[in-house]
PDB file of C-alpha atoms in Angstrom:
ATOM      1  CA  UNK G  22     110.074 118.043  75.777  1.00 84.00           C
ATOM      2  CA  UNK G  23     112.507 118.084  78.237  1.00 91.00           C
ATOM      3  CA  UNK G  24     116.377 118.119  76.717  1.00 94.00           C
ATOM      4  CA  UNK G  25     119.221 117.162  79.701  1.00 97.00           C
ATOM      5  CA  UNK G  26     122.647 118.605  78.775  1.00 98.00           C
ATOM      6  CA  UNK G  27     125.516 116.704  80.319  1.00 98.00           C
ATOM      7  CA  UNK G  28     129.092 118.016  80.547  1.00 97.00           C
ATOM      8  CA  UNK G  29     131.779 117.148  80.234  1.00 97.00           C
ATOM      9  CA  UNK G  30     131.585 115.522  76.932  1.00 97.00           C
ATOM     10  CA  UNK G  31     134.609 113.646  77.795  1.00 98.00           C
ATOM     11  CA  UNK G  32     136.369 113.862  81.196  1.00 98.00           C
ATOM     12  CA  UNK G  33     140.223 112.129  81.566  1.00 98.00           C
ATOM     13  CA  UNK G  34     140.615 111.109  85.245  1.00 97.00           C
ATOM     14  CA  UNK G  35     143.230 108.714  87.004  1.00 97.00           C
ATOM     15  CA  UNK G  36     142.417 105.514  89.120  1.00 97.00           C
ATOM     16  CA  UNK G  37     142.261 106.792  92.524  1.00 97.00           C
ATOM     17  CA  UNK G  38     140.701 110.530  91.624  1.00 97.00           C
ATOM     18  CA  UNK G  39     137.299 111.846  92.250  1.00 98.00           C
ATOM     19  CA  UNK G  40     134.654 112.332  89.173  1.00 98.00           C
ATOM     20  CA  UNK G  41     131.965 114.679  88.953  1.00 98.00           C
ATOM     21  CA  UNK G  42     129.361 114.692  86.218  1.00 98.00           C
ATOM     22  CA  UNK G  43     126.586 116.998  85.686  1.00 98.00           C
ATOM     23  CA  UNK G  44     123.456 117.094  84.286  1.00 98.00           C
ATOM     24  CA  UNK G  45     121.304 120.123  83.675  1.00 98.00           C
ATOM     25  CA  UNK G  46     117.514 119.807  82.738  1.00 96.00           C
ATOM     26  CA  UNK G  47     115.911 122.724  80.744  1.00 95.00           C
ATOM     27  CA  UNK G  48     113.223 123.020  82.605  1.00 93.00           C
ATOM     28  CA  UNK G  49     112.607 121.692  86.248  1.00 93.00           C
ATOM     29  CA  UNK G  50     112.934 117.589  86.481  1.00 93.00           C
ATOM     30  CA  UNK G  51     111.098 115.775  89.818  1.00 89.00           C
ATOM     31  CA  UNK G  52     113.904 114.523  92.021  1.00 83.00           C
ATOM     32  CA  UNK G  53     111.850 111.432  91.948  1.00 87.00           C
ATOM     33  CA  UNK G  54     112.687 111.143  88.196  1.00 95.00           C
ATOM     34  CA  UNK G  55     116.285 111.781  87.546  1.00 96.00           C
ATOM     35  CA  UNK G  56     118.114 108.839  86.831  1.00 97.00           C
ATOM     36  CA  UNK G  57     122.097 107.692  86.012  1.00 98.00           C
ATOM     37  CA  UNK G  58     122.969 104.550  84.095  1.00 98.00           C
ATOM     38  CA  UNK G  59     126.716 103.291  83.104  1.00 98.00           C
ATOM     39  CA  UNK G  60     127.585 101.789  79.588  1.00 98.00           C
ATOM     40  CA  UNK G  61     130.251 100.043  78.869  1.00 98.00           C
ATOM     41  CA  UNK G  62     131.482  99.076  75.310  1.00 96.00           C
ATOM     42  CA  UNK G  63     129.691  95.880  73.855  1.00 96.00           C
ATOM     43  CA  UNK G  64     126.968  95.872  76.673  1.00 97.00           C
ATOM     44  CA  UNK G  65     123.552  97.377  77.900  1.00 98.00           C
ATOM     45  CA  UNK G  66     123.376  99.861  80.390  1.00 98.00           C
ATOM     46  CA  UNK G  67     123.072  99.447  83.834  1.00 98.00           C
ATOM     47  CA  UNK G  68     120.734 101.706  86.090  1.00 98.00           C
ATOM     48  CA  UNK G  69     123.098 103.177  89.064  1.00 98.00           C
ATOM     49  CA  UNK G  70     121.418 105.857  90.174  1.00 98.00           C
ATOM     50  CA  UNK G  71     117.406 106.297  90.760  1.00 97.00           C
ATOM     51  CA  UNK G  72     115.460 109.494  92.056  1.00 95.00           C
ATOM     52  CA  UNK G  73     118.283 111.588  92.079  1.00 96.00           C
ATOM     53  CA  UNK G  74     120.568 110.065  94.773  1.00 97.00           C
ATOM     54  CA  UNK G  75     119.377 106.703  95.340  1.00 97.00           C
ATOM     55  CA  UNK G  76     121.772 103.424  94.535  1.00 98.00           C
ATOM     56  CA  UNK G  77     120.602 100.413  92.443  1.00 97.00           C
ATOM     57  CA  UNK G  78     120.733  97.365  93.922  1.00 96.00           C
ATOM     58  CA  UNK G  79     124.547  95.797  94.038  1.00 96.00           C
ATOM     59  CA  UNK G  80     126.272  99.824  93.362  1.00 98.00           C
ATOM     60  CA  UNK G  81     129.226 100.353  95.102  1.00 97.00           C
ATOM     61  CA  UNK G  82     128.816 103.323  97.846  1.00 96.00           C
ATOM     62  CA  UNK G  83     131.754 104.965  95.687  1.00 98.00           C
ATOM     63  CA  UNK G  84     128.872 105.929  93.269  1.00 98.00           C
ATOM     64  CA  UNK G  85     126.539 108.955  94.662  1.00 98.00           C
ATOM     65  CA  UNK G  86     123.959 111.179  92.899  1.00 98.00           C
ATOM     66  CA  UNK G  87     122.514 114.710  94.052  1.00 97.00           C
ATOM     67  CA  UNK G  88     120.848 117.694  92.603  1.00 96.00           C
ATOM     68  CA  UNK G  89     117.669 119.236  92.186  1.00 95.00           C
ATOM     69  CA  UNK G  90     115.576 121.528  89.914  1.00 94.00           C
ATOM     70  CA  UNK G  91     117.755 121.046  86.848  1.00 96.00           C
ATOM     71  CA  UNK G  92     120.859 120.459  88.052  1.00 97.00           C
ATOM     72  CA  UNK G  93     122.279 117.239  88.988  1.00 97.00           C
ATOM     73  CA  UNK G  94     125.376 115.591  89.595  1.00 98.00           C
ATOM     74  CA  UNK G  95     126.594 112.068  89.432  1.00 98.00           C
ATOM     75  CA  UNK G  96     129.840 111.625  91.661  1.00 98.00           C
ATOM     76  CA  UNK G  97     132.361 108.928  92.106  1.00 98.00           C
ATOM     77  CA  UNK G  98     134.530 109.047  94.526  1.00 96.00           C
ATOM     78  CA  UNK G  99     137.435 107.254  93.988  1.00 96.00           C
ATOM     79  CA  UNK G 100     137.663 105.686  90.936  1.00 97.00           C
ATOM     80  CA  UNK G 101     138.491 102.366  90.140  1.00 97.00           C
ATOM     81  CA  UNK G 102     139.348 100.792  86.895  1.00 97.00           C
ATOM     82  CA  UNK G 103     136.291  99.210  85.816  1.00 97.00           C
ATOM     83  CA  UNK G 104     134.539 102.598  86.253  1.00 98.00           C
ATOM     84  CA  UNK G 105     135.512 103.754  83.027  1.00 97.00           C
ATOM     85  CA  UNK G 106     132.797 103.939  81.142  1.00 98.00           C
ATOM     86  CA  UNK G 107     129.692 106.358  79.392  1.00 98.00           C
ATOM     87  CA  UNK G 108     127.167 107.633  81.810  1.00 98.00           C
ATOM     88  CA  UNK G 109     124.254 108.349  81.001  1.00 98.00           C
ATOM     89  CA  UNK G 110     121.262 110.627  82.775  1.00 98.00           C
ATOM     90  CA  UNK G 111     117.694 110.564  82.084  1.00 97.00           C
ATOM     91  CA  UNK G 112     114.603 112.024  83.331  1.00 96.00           C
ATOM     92  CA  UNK G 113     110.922 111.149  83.369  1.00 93.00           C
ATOM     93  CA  UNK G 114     108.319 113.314  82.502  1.00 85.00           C
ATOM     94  CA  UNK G 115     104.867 114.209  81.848  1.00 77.00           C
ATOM     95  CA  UNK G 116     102.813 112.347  79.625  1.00 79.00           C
ATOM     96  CA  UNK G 117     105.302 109.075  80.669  1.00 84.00           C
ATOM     97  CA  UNK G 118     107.549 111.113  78.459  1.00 90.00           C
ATOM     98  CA  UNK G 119     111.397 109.911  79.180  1.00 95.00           C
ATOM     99  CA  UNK G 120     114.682 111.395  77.731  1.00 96.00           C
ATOM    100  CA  UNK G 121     118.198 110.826  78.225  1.00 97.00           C
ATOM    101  CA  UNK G 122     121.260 112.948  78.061  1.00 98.00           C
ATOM    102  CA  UNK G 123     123.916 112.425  75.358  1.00 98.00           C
ATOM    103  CA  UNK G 124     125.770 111.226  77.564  1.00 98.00           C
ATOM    104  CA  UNK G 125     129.705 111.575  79.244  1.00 98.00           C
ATOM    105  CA  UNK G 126     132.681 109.714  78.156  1.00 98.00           C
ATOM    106  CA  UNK G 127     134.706 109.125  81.493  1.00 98.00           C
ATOM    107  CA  UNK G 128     138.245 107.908  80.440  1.00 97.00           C
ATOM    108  CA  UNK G 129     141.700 106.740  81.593  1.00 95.00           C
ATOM    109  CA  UNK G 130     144.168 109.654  81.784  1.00 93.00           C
TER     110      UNK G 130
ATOM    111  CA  UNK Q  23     115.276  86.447  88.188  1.00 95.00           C
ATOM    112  CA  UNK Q  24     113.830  89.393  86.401  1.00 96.00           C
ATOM    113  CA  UNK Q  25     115.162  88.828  82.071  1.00 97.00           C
ATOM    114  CA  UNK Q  26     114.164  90.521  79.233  1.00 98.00           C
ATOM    115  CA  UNK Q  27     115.652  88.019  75.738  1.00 98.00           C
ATOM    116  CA  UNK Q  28     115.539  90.469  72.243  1.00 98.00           C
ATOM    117  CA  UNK Q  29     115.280  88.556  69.461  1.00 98.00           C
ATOM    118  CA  UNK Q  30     118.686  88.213  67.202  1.00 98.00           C
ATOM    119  CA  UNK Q  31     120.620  90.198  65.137  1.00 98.00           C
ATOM    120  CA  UNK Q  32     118.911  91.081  62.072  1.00 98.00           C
ATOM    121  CA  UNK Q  33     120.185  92.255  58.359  1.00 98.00           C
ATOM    122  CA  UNK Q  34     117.651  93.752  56.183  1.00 98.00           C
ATOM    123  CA  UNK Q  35     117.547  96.149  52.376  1.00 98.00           C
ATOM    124  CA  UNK Q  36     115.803  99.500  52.798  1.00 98.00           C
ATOM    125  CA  UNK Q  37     111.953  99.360  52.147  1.00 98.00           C
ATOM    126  CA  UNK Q  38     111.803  96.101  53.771  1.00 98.00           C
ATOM    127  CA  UNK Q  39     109.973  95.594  56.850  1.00 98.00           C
ATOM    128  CA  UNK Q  40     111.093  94.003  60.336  1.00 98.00           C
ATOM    129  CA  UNK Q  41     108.914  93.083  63.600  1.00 98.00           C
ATOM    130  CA  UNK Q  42     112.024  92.236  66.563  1.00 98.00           C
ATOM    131  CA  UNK Q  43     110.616  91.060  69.623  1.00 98.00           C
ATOM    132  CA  UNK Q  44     111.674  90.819  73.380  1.00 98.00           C
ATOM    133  CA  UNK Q  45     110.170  88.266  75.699  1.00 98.00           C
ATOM    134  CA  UNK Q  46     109.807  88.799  79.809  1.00 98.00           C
ATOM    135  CA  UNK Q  47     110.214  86.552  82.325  1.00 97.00           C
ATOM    136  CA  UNK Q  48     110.355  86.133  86.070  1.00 96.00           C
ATOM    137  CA  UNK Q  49     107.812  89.521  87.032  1.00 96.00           C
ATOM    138  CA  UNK Q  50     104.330  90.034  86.678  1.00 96.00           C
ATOM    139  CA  UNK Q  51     104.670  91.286  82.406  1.00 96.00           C
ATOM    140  CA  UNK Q  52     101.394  92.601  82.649  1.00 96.00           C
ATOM    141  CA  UNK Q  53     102.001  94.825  85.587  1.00 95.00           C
ATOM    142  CA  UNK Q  54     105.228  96.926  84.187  1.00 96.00           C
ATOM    143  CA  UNK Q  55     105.642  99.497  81.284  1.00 96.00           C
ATOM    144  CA  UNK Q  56     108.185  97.866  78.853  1.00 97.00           C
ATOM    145  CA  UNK Q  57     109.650 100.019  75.835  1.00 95.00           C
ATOM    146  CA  UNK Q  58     112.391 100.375  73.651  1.00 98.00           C
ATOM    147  CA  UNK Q  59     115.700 102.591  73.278  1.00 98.00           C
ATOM    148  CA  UNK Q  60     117.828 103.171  70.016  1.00 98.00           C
ATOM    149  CA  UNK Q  61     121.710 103.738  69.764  1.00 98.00           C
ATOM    150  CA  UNK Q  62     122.847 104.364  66.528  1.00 98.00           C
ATOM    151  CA  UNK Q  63     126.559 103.275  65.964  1.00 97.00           C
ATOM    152  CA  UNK Q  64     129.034 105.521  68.041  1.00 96.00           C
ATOM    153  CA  UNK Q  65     125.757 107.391  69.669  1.00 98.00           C
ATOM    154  CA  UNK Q  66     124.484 107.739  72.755  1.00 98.00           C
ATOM    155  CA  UNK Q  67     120.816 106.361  73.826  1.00 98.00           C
ATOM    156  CA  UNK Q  68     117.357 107.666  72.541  1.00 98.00           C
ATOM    157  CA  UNK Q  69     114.154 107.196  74.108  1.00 97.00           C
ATOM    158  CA  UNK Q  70     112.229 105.804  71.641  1.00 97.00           C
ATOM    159  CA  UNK Q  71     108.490 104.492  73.686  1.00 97.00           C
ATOM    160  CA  UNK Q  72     106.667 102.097  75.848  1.00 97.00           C
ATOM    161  CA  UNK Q  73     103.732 100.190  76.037  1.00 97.00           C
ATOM    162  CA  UNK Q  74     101.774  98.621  79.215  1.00 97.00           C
ATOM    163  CA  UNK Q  75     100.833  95.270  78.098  1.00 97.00           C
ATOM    164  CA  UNK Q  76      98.265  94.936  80.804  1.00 95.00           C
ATOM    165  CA  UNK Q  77      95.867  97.248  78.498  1.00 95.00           C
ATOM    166  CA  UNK Q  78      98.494  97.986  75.373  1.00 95.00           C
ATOM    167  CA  UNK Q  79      98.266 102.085  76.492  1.00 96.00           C
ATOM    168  CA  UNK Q  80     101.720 103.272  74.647  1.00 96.00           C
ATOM    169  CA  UNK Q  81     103.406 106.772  74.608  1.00 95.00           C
ATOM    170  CA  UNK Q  82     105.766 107.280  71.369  1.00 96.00           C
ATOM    171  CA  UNK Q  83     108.884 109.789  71.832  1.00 95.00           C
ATOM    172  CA  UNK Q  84     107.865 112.573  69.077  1.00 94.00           C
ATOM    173  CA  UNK Q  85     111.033 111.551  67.137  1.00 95.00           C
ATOM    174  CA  UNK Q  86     109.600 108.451  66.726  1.00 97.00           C
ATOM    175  CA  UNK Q  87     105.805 108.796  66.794  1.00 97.00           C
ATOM    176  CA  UNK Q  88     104.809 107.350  63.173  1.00 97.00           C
ATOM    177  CA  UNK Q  89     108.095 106.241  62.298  1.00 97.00           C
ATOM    178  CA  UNK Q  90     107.436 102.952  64.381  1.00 98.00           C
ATOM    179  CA  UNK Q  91     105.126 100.660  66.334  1.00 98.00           C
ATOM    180  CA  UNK Q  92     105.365  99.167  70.043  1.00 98.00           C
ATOM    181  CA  UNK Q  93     103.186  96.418  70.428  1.00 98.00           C
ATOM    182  CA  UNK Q  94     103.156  93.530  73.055  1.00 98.00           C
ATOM    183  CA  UNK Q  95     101.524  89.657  73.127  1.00 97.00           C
ATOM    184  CA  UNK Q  96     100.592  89.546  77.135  1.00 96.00           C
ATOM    185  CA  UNK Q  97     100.057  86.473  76.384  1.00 96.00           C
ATOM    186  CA  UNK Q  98     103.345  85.303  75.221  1.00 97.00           C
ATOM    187  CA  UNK Q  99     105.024  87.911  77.529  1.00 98.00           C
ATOM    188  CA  UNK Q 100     106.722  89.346  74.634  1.00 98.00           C
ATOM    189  CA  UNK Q 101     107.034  93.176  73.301  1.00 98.00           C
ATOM    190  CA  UNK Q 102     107.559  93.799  69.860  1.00 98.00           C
ATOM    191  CA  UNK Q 103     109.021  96.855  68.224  1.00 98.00           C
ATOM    192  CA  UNK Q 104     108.521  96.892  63.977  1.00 98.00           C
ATOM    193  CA  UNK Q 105     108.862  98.615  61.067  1.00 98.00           C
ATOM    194  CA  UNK Q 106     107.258  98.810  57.306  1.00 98.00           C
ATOM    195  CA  UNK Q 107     109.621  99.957  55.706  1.00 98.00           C
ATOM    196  CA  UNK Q 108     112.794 100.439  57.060  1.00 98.00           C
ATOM    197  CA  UNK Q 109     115.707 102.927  55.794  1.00 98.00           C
ATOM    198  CA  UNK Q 110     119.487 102.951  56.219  1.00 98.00           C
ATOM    199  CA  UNK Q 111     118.963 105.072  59.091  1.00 97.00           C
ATOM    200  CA  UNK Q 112     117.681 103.272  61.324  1.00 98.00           C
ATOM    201  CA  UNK Q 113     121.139 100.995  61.577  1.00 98.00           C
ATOM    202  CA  UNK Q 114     121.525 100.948  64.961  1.00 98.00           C
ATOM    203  CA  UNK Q 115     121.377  98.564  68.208  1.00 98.00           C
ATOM    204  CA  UNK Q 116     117.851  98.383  69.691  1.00 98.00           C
ATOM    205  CA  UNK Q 117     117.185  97.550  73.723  1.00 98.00           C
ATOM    206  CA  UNK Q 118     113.953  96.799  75.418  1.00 98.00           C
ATOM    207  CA  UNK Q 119     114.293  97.984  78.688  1.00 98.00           C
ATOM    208  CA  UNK Q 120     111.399  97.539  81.797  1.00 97.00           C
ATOM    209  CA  UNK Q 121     110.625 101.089  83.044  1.00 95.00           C
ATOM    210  CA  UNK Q 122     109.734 101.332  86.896  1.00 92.00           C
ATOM    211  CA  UNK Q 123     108.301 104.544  88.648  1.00 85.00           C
ATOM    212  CA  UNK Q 124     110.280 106.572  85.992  1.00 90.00           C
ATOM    213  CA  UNK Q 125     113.698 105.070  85.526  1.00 95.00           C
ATOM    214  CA  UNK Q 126     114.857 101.588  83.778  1.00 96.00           C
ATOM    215  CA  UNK Q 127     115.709  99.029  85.677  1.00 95.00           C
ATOM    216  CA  UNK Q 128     116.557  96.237  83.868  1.00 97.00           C
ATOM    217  CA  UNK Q 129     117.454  95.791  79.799  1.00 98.00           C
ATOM    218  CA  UNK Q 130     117.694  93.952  77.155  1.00 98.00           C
ATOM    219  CA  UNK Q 131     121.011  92.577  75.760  1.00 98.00           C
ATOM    220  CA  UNK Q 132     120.279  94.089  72.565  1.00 98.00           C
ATOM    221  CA  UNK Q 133     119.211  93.212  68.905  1.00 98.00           C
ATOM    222  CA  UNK Q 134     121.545  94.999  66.005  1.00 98.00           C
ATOM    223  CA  UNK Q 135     119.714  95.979  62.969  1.00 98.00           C
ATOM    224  CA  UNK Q 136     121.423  96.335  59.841  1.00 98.00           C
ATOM    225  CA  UNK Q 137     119.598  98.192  57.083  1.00 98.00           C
ATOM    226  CA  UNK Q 138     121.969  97.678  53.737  1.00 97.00           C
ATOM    227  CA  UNK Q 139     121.367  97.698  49.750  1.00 95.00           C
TER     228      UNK Q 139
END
């Protein structure tokens, strides 16, 4: 089984500041199946990002993905203040096998 | 419009058993994987499995293989996700979630079980 590790665990930004997010795999993930999804409290997550670096329908250009292998990276430009959120990546594998990563708190500095 | 509706909130004592359900509508329900996540209070999310209801193939998450069952009605569009005999453990807020060519792309709003004595 595949285990993604996502750092940070928590990362304090401003409105206005570039984030960066990363995800590592433990062994080699398909760019095809790398995925990023936002949570915010009290709701279900929303996909942003599928195969590695393309946007779900309605996500702000702001929001970008890239990587390969086992590292990826979920970046947001400039950061607005309903951005603050959990993020989420997650990876399909063999045997329709999916897991996520535990996830990054992005919060107001 | 592509929805997936859980079934509501539910409140149950350990050793009970619970069946929740989530019903598709507006895309071909046959035609898509559909399976569930966990997030336990204050977690993150867990993969938990999915079924096809076209032919009711389903892949468990080894965490969860045995502790569960994913089953689906094609013909009520609906996916079900039960237990026989539940624990305090698995408190937590279930999703349904349609997977498409390996990611999610559309959810649930959520049912909340509550496993208490």
């Amino acid at each position: 089984e595949i285990v993604l590790t996502q750092s940070p665990g928590t990362l304090s930004l401003s409105p206005g500041e570039r984030a960066t997010l990363s995800c590592r795999a433990s062994q080699s993930v398909s760019r095809s199946y790398l995925a990023w999804y936002q949570q915010k409290p009290g709701q279900a997550p929303r996909l942003l990002i599928y195969g590695a670096s393309s946007r779900a329908t309605g996500i702000p250009d702001r929001f970008s993905g890239s990587g390969s292998g086992t590292d990826f990276t979920l970046t947001i430009s400039r950061l607005e203040p309903e951005d603050f959120a959990v993020y989420y990546c997650q990876q399909y594998g063999s045997s329709l096998m999916y897991t996520f990563g535990q996830g990054t708190k992005l919060e107001i500095k | 419009e592509v929805q997936l509706v859980q079934s509501g909130a539910e409140v149950k004592k350990p050793g009970e058993s619970l069946k929740i359900s989530c019903k598709g509508s507006g895309y071909s329900f046959t035609s898509n994987w559909i399976g569930w996540v966990r997030q336990m209070p204050g977690k993150g999310l867990e993969w938990m499995g999915i079924i096809f209801p076209g032919d009711s193939d389903t892949r468990y998450s080894p965490s969860f293989q045995g502790q569960v069952t994913i089953s689906a009605d094609k013909s009520i569009s609906t996916a079900y996700l039960q237990w026989s005999s539940l624990k305090a453990s698995d408190t937590a807020m279930y999703y349904c979630a349609r997977h498409l060519s390996g990611h999610v792309d559309y959810w649930g709003q959520g049912t909340l079980v509550t496993v208490s004595s």
